[in-house]
Short mmCIF file of N, CA and C in Angstrom, two decimals:
data_model
loop_
_atom_site.label_atom_id
_atom_site.label_comp_id
_atom_site.label_asym_id
_atom_site.label_seq_id
_atom_site.Cartn_x
_atom_site.Cartn_y
_atom_site.Cartn_z
N MET A 1 14.63 -3.43 -0.47
CA MET A 1 15.29 -4.10 -1.29
C MET A 1 13.68 -4.97 -1.71
N SER A 2 13.66 -5.28 -3.02
CA SER A 2 12.21 -5.50 -3.83
C SER A 2 12.21 -6.93 -3.37
N LEU A 3 10.79 -7.39 -3.06
CA LEU A 3 10.09 -8.68 -2.58
C LEU A 3 10.81 -9.63 -3.97
N VAL A 4 10.47 -9.22 -5.21
CA VAL A 4 10.27 -9.92 -6.47
C VAL A 4 11.71 -9.63 -6.82
N THR A 5 12.70 -10.71 -7.49
CA THR A 5 13.88 -10.00 -8.24
C THR A 5 14.31 -11.12 -9.28
N THR A 6 15.15 -10.73 -9.95
CA THR A 6 15.19 -11.85 -11.24
C THR A 6 16.50 -11.33 -11.72
N HIS A 7 17.07 -12.97 -12.29
CA HIS A 7 18.00 -12.40 -13.22
C HIS A 7 18.23 -13.27 -14.39
N VAL A 8 18.92 -13.39 -15.46
CA VAL A 8 18.93 -13.70 -16.70
C VAL A 8 20.36 -14.00 -17.01
N LEU A 9 20.84 -15.46 -17.10
CA LEU A 9 21.77 -15.30 -17.95
C LEU A 9 21.87 -16.19 -18.89
N ASP A 10 22.81 -15.47 -20.22
CA ASP A 10 22.68 -16.34 -21.51
C ASP A 10 23.90 -17.34 -21.42
N THR A 11 23.35 -18.65 -21.34
CA THR A 11 24.31 -19.65 -21.05
C THR A 11 25.13 -20.40 -22.39
N ALA A 12 24.77 -19.57 -23.24
CA ALA A 12 25.17 -19.82 -25.02
C ALA A 12 26.24 -19.01 -25.21
N ALA A 13 26.70 -17.72 -24.74
CA ALA A 13 27.49 -16.85 -24.82
C ALA A 13 28.17 -16.47 -23.26
N GLY A 14 27.62 -17.11 -22.20
CA GLY A 14 28.40 -17.09 -21.02
C GLY A 14 28.45 -15.91 -20.62
N LYS A 15 27.49 -15.09 -20.91
CA LYS A 15 27.36 -13.66 -19.72
C LYS A 15 25.97 -12.94 -19.45
N PRO A 16 25.82 -12.49 -18.56
CA PRO A 16 24.59 -11.93 -18.72
C PRO A 16 23.71 -11.23 -19.77
N ALA A 17 22.55 -11.38 -19.51
CA ALA A 17 21.38 -11.54 -20.73
C ALA A 17 21.04 -9.86 -20.58
N ALA A 18 21.56 -8.77 -20.86
CA ALA A 18 21.37 -7.36 -20.93
C ALA A 18 19.99 -7.30 -21.67
N GLY A 19 19.21 -6.17 -21.46
CA GLY A 19 18.11 -5.56 -22.12
C GLY A 19 17.00 -6.52 -22.59
N ILE A 20 16.19 -7.21 -21.46
CA ILE A 20 15.44 -8.22 -21.71
C ILE A 20 14.01 -7.69 -20.86
N ALA A 21 13.28 -7.48 -21.42
CA ALA A 21 11.69 -6.77 -20.84
C ALA A 21 11.53 -8.17 -20.24
N VAL A 22 10.98 -7.39 -18.63
CA VAL A 22 10.28 -8.45 -17.60
C VAL A 22 9.23 -7.86 -17.15
N ARG A 23 7.91 -8.52 -17.32
CA ARG A 23 6.67 -8.40 -16.97
C ARG A 23 6.77 -9.36 -15.32
N PHE A 24 6.08 -8.63 -14.33
CA PHE A 24 5.61 -9.28 -13.07
C PHE A 24 4.16 -9.36 -12.90
N GLU A 25 3.47 -10.35 -12.65
CA GLU A 25 1.53 -10.52 -13.08
C GLU A 25 1.72 -11.33 -11.86
N ARG A 26 0.51 -11.02 -11.54
CA ARG A 26 -0.53 -12.04 -10.77
C ARG A 26 -0.56 -13.29 -11.54
N GLY A 27 -1.23 -14.45 -10.92
CA GLY A 27 -1.12 -15.86 -11.49
C GLY A 27 -2.64 -15.33 -12.61
N ASP A 28 -3.57 -14.34 -12.48
CA ASP A 28 -4.51 -14.71 -13.92
C ASP A 28 -4.14 -13.12 -14.49
N GLY A 29 -3.06 -12.80 -14.64
CA GLY A 29 -2.46 -12.21 -15.85
C GLY A 29 -2.23 -10.72 -15.14
N THR A 30 -3.55 -10.56 -14.18
CA THR A 30 -3.25 -9.05 -13.56
C THR A 30 -1.40 -7.95 -13.64
N PRO A 31 -1.01 -6.87 -14.24
CA PRO A 31 0.10 -6.52 -14.29
C PRO A 31 0.62 -6.41 -12.90
N LEU A 32 1.62 -6.05 -12.19
CA LEU A 32 2.22 -5.59 -11.12
C LEU A 32 3.10 -4.70 -11.21
N ALA A 33 4.15 -4.65 -12.19
CA ALA A 33 4.85 -4.33 -12.41
C ALA A 33 6.04 -4.70 -13.84
N GLU A 34 6.93 -3.81 -14.44
CA GLU A 34 7.56 -4.27 -15.46
C GLU A 34 9.03 -3.48 -15.17
N GLY A 35 10.09 -4.05 -15.76
CA GLY A 35 11.44 -3.83 -15.72
C GLY A 35 12.06 -4.54 -16.87
N VAL A 36 13.37 -4.65 -17.29
CA VAL A 36 14.14 -4.64 -17.77
C VAL A 36 15.71 -4.96 -17.30
N THR A 37 16.36 -6.21 -18.14
CA THR A 37 17.14 -6.76 -17.39
C THR A 37 18.65 -5.96 -17.77
N ASP A 38 19.62 -5.66 -16.75
CA ASP A 38 20.76 -4.57 -16.86
C ASP A 38 21.97 -5.22 -17.26
N GLU A 39 22.87 -4.28 -17.21
CA GLU A 39 23.96 -4.72 -17.67
C GLU A 39 24.34 -6.14 -17.35
N ASP A 40 23.94 -6.48 -15.93
CA ASP A 40 24.25 -7.64 -15.22
C ASP A 40 23.23 -8.64 -15.06
N GLY A 41 22.00 -8.39 -16.06
CA GLY A 41 21.14 -9.29 -16.89
C GLY A 41 20.12 -9.14 -15.76
N ARG A 42 20.40 -8.07 -14.42
CA ARG A 42 19.30 -8.25 -13.19
C ARG A 42 18.10 -7.00 -13.39
N VAL A 43 17.06 -7.87 -12.69
CA VAL A 43 15.86 -6.66 -12.50
C VAL A 43 15.65 -6.55 -10.78
N ARG A 44 16.17 -5.26 -10.03
CA ARG A 44 16.23 -5.19 -8.76
C ARG A 44 15.22 -4.84 -8.04
N ASP A 45 14.08 -4.57 -8.78
CA ASP A 45 13.19 -4.02 -8.32
C ASP A 45 11.96 -4.57 -9.22
N LEU A 46 10.93 -5.10 -8.91
CA LEU A 46 9.87 -5.61 -9.51
C LEU A 46 8.60 -5.76 -8.20
N GLY A 47 7.83 -5.08 -8.32
CA GLY A 47 6.65 -5.61 -7.65
C GLY A 47 6.19 -4.51 -6.30
N PRO A 48 5.28 -4.37 -5.40
CA PRO A 48 5.29 -4.02 -4.39
C PRO A 48 5.66 -4.39 -3.19
N ASP A 49 6.08 -3.52 -2.11
CA ASP A 49 6.35 -4.01 -0.70
C ASP A 49 5.89 -5.06 -0.44
N THR A 50 4.54 -5.78 -0.17
CA THR A 50 3.98 -6.59 0.18
C THR A 50 3.23 -7.68 -0.94
N LEU A 51 3.31 -8.64 -0.80
CA LEU A 51 2.12 -9.65 -1.55
C LEU A 51 1.08 -10.11 -0.97
N GLU A 52 0.25 -10.61 -1.77
CA GLU A 52 -1.07 -11.34 -0.89
C GLU A 52 -0.21 -13.34 -1.24
N PRO A 53 -0.17 -13.86 -0.52
CA PRO A 53 -0.44 -14.93 -0.96
C PRO A 53 -0.99 -15.42 -1.82
N GLY A 54 -0.28 -16.04 -2.83
CA GLY A 54 -0.55 -16.97 -4.25
C GLY A 54 0.24 -17.01 -5.23
N VAL A 55 -0.19 -17.19 -6.34
CA VAL A 55 0.16 -17.56 -7.74
C VAL A 55 0.56 -16.23 -8.72
N TYR A 56 1.74 -16.32 -9.00
CA TYR A 56 2.31 -15.30 -9.56
C TYR A 56 3.15 -15.89 -10.89
N ARG A 57 3.28 -14.40 -11.34
CA ARG A 57 3.85 -14.74 -12.92
C ARG A 57 5.11 -14.08 -13.42
N LEU A 58 6.42 -14.24 -14.13
CA LEU A 58 7.31 -13.21 -14.45
C LEU A 58 7.20 -14.21 -16.06
N VAL A 59 6.98 -12.93 -17.01
CA VAL A 59 7.09 -13.34 -18.24
C VAL A 59 8.19 -12.47 -18.91
N PHE A 60 9.34 -13.17 -19.52
CA PHE A 60 10.39 -12.70 -19.77
C PHE A 60 10.05 -12.50 -21.68
N ASP A 61 10.68 -11.10 -22.49
CA ASP A 61 10.73 -11.35 -23.37
C ASP A 61 12.09 -12.11 -24.19
N THR A 62 11.54 -12.66 -24.74
CA THR A 62 13.24 -13.66 -24.32
C THR A 62 13.15 -13.52 -26.19
N GLY A 63 12.41 -13.04 -27.27
CA GLY A 63 12.54 -13.20 -28.78
C GLY A 63 13.26 -11.81 -29.12
N ALA A 64 13.09 -11.12 -27.99
CA ALA A 64 13.18 -9.49 -28.51
C ALA A 64 14.93 -9.73 -28.45
N TYR A 65 15.32 -10.38 -27.57
CA TYR A 65 16.92 -10.78 -26.69
C TYR A 65 17.27 -11.74 -28.12
N LEU A 66 16.60 -12.87 -28.06
CA LEU A 66 17.44 -13.78 -29.14
C LEU A 66 16.96 -13.57 -30.39
N GLY A 67 16.27 -13.10 -30.80
CA GLY A 67 15.73 -12.53 -32.29
C GLY A 67 15.39 -13.53 -32.78
N PRO A 68 14.47 -13.05 -34.39
CA PRO A 68 13.39 -13.00 -34.87
C PRO A 68 13.28 -14.96 -34.87
N GLU A 69 13.47 -15.34 -34.78
CA GLU A 69 13.78 -16.49 -35.32
C GLU A 69 13.70 -17.72 -33.51
N ALA A 70 14.06 -17.27 -32.61
CA ALA A 70 13.84 -17.65 -31.30
C ALA A 70 12.99 -19.16 -31.07
N PHE A 71 13.50 -19.91 -30.71
CA PHE A 71 12.51 -20.93 -30.48
C PHE A 71 11.01 -20.57 -29.17
N PHE A 72 12.13 -20.04 -28.42
CA PHE A 72 11.07 -19.92 -27.04
C PHE A 72 11.11 -18.10 -27.10
N PRO A 73 9.66 -17.49 -28.01
CA PRO A 73 9.97 -16.04 -27.73
C PRO A 73 9.78 -15.24 -26.97
N ASP A 74 9.02 -16.09 -25.70
CA ASP A 74 9.01 -15.56 -24.02
C ASP A 74 9.05 -16.89 -23.44
N VAL A 75 9.30 -16.62 -22.54
CA VAL A 75 9.41 -17.62 -21.08
C VAL A 75 8.40 -16.89 -19.86
N THR A 76 7.66 -17.94 -19.77
CA THR A 76 7.09 -17.61 -18.59
C THR A 76 7.24 -18.70 -17.25
N ILE A 77 7.12 -17.64 -15.99
CA ILE A 77 7.45 -18.80 -14.98
C ILE A 77 6.56 -18.67 -13.98
N ALA A 78 5.99 -19.57 -13.41
CA ALA A 78 4.41 -18.95 -12.53
C ALA A 78 5.21 -19.66 -11.26
N PHE A 79 4.74 -19.03 -10.39
CA PHE A 79 5.62 -19.35 -9.15
C PHE A 79 4.47 -19.45 -7.42
N ARG A 80 4.82 -19.77 -6.50
CA ARG A 80 3.91 -19.58 -5.44
C ARG A 80 4.46 -18.67 -4.39
N ILE A 81 3.96 -17.82 -4.08
CA ILE A 81 4.17 -17.21 -2.83
C ILE A 81 3.69 -17.25 -1.62
N THR A 82 4.06 -17.98 -0.35
CA THR A 82 3.25 -18.07 0.74
C THR A 82 3.58 -17.38 1.64
N ASP A 83 4.53 -16.11 1.73
CA ASP A 83 5.06 -15.30 2.65
C ASP A 83 5.24 -13.81 2.15
N GLY A 84 3.93 -13.25 2.21
CA GLY A 84 4.29 -11.85 1.08
C GLY A 84 5.03 -10.76 1.57
N THR A 85 5.72 -10.90 2.55
CA THR A 85 6.80 -9.98 3.11
C THR A 85 8.46 -10.59 2.86
N SER A 86 8.62 -11.99 2.62
CA SER A 86 9.83 -12.43 2.16
C SER A 86 10.24 -11.80 0.81
N HIS A 87 11.94 -11.95 0.48
CA HIS A 87 12.28 -11.80 -1.17
C HIS A 87 12.09 -13.49 -1.66
N HIS A 88 11.70 -12.95 -2.95
CA HIS A 88 11.93 -13.71 -3.73
C HIS A 88 12.51 -13.76 -4.84
N HIS A 89 14.02 -14.48 -5.35
CA HIS A 89 14.73 -14.27 -6.54
C HIS A 89 14.31 -15.47 -7.42
N VAL A 90 14.01 -15.13 -8.46
CA VAL A 90 13.89 -16.13 -9.82
C VAL A 90 14.72 -15.68 -11.00
N PRO A 91 16.00 -16.61 -11.11
CA PRO A 91 17.03 -16.59 -11.85
C PRO A 91 15.99 -17.64 -13.41
N VAL A 92 16.84 -17.09 -14.25
CA VAL A 92 16.71 -18.11 -15.61
C VAL A 92 17.80 -18.06 -15.87
N LEU A 93 18.31 -19.24 -16.55
CA LEU A 93 19.44 -19.86 -17.44
C LEU A 93 18.44 -19.91 -18.56
N LEU A 94 19.29 -19.10 -19.71
CA LEU A 94 18.49 -19.25 -20.79
C LEU A 94 19.81 -19.39 -22.25
N SER A 95 19.42 -19.97 -23.44
CA SER A 95 20.07 -20.63 -24.62
C SER A 95 19.06 -20.60 -25.62
N PRO A 96 19.72 -20.27 -27.00
CA PRO A 96 18.81 -20.44 -27.78
C PRO A 96 17.15 -21.53 -27.85
N PHE A 97 17.85 -22.48 -27.43
CA PHE A 97 16.74 -23.64 -27.51
C PHE A 97 16.31 -24.50 -26.28
N ALA A 98 16.84 -24.04 -25.44
CA ALA A 98 16.76 -23.86 -23.63
C ALA A 98 16.29 -23.10 -22.64
N TYR A 99 16.18 -23.58 -21.73
CA TYR A 99 15.78 -22.59 -20.51
C TYR A 99 15.73 -23.15 -18.98
N SER A 100 16.00 -22.74 -18.30
CA SER A 100 16.20 -23.27 -17.02
C SER A 100 16.00 -22.28 -15.69
N THR A 101 15.28 -22.49 -14.28
CA THR A 101 14.79 -21.80 -13.33
C THR A 101 14.92 -22.42 -12.06
N TYR A 102 15.01 -21.79 -11.14
CA TYR A 102 14.78 -22.42 -9.74
C TYR A 102 14.78 -21.36 -9.13
N ARG A 103 14.12 -21.40 -7.49
CA ARG A 103 14.41 -20.45 -7.20
C ARG A 103 15.45 -20.17 -5.73
N GLY A 104 16.22 -18.62 -6.22
CA GLY A 104 17.26 -18.76 -5.79
C GLY A 104 16.98 -17.62 -4.29
N SER A 105 18.46 -17.18 -3.91
CA SER A 105 18.47 -16.47 -2.48
C SER A 105 19.45 -14.70 -2.98
#
């Protein structure tokens, strides 16, 4: 299993958000991996097998999913990894005018 995974749930539609492009980056913006949410709203494989402790980001292209008038054209989640060998799951709950996130399992 990948060290970093994510999923996006469309809370307004009550279903997974399929087709959202996601970039995984170091905190300085250096790209590490890219993916697209599947039919279950998940990206199951982002990043290398080990990571250095530090700050990382997931950048979600929510504008392409929500449309040209999207209030949030992208969502960037910054998070800190202290154990570069354990799994980190970062979900996003998305609606047209709000989003939230948490550390998943």
